[in-house]
């Protein structure tokens, strides 16, 4: 008879066999059986796992006859120390670094029996998983934050971040920062590339697109509201800015067919009126902004500038005075001329003014000359013409006229006396007894005319000598008539230009205010009156000396003066200041006494 039994725990056991027959008789026999302890049979399984992922360590297949396992101990890094203890037969572990790891598990049953098993686990390297975020949209000129913080690497052991912002193959930013801030100055769509490398030498790349929105330039038009025609006016763009690169092309359109380029320009309008204009601004992205002027520019007509052909206005009484009036118009309009004043006339087309001052006029007369252009603009010039008075000493006539009349009357009287004397001689005949040419009286005329030019009235004195009988003698010749009075030299005609018309005088120089400069007042003397000019030196003949003619050169023309010496700066040297006296004033030079003049 055989029997089977499995003892699950070690120890000494008594086994008793009892046999019973059919008659009920029994017999018993016992034996002792010693059951020895059997240790656990450990089974450990684990698959190769990438870094950062869960590795399953399975020891659940461990066998133990008594099924009385009480402890599992794990050494995960092979250092001989238990990293984890418990009753779990399986363990989940994450390794963040790649490599070969030695793993040991120890199993203990309730009888204190222990068993261990070791294995080597491969943790493979994992490349970084780059995440640049996005997509992004931003206005040009606005900073954009680009983040690569979502980039994954199990060990989180990045060694470098490289950023290529414009995708040109060159790294724009390098470092350990996983975020950057970048400003795009040009509109468009850009691809950003991020390269990441960890300490194991693994690397990864990622890209993202950025849309940069173009913004219009911002500016303010600064311009005048009212200008004179043909006068320069300034136009400028103030506060000109663009979120992107400041690179503009500015074009101004003035409404008169003209245009100019630049942030600040200058323009003159040829005619009066209202001029609407505009300005265009193009940035570096090709965006063009058109803007009308905030106001309509009003151009006002410029009145002609009136000038005269003469600067010194002196007229002579009873003589015609002539001067030409010129009206300079900025737009070359046709100008007509008129005037205000007593007497005279002016040609409205040519501007020639003629006037004869009469005796009743005062020593000066005021006139206002007016030049009017086609647009109605009037320019005026008020002048004073000084009149040179001529004395009326004889019969209410001038001295020259009266003197000429006296001379004529004296000549007439002499001729009349001569005629009368001859007629008497012809009537009386010749006496037979006396060879006398004339029978009665014969007037021997010897007239003298004395004219006192210094006195108020000229006097003519004629004296007749008594006639005495003389032998036949020819009558004395008549006295020659006095020379006619000197007449004033005729006025010089103004020089003519290439067109055969009188040349216009140069306009006077203008001052900073745009008006003709005033002449300097003459220097005043101690009495507060203008100093008189020194009389020119006289020669031996009592007349003013003539200036010495300039020396002539080899070409027969006057030599040119030497240019003044130049200083280190290339400009003419200034004369040394005169020496100063004890009173701080310049010393006066001693002048030679004038040469004695011979008596005249």
PDB file of C-alpha atoms in Angstrom, residues 551-560:
ATOM      1  CA  UNK A 551      49.577 153.275 -64.508  1.00  0.00           C
ATOM      2  CA  UNK A 552      49.238 151.220 -67.647  1.00  0.00           C
ATOM      3  CA  UNK A 553      50.469 147.711 -68.148  1.00  0.00           C
ATOM      4  CA  UNK A 554      52.257 146.186 -71.169  1.00  0.00           C
ATOM      5  CA  UNK A 555      48.869 145.689 -72.850  1.00  0.00           C
ATOM      6  CA  UNK A 556      48.094 149.408 -72.584  1.00  0.00           C
ATOM      7  CA  UNK A 557      45.322 148.814 -70.081  1.00  0.00           C
ATOM      8  CA  UNK A 558      45.255 150.059 -66.494  1.00  0.00           C
ATOM      9  CA  UNK A 559      47.112 147.750 -64.175  1.00  0.00           C
ATOM     10  CA  UNK A 560      45.081 145.776 -61.714  1.00  0.00           C
TER      11      UNK A 560
END
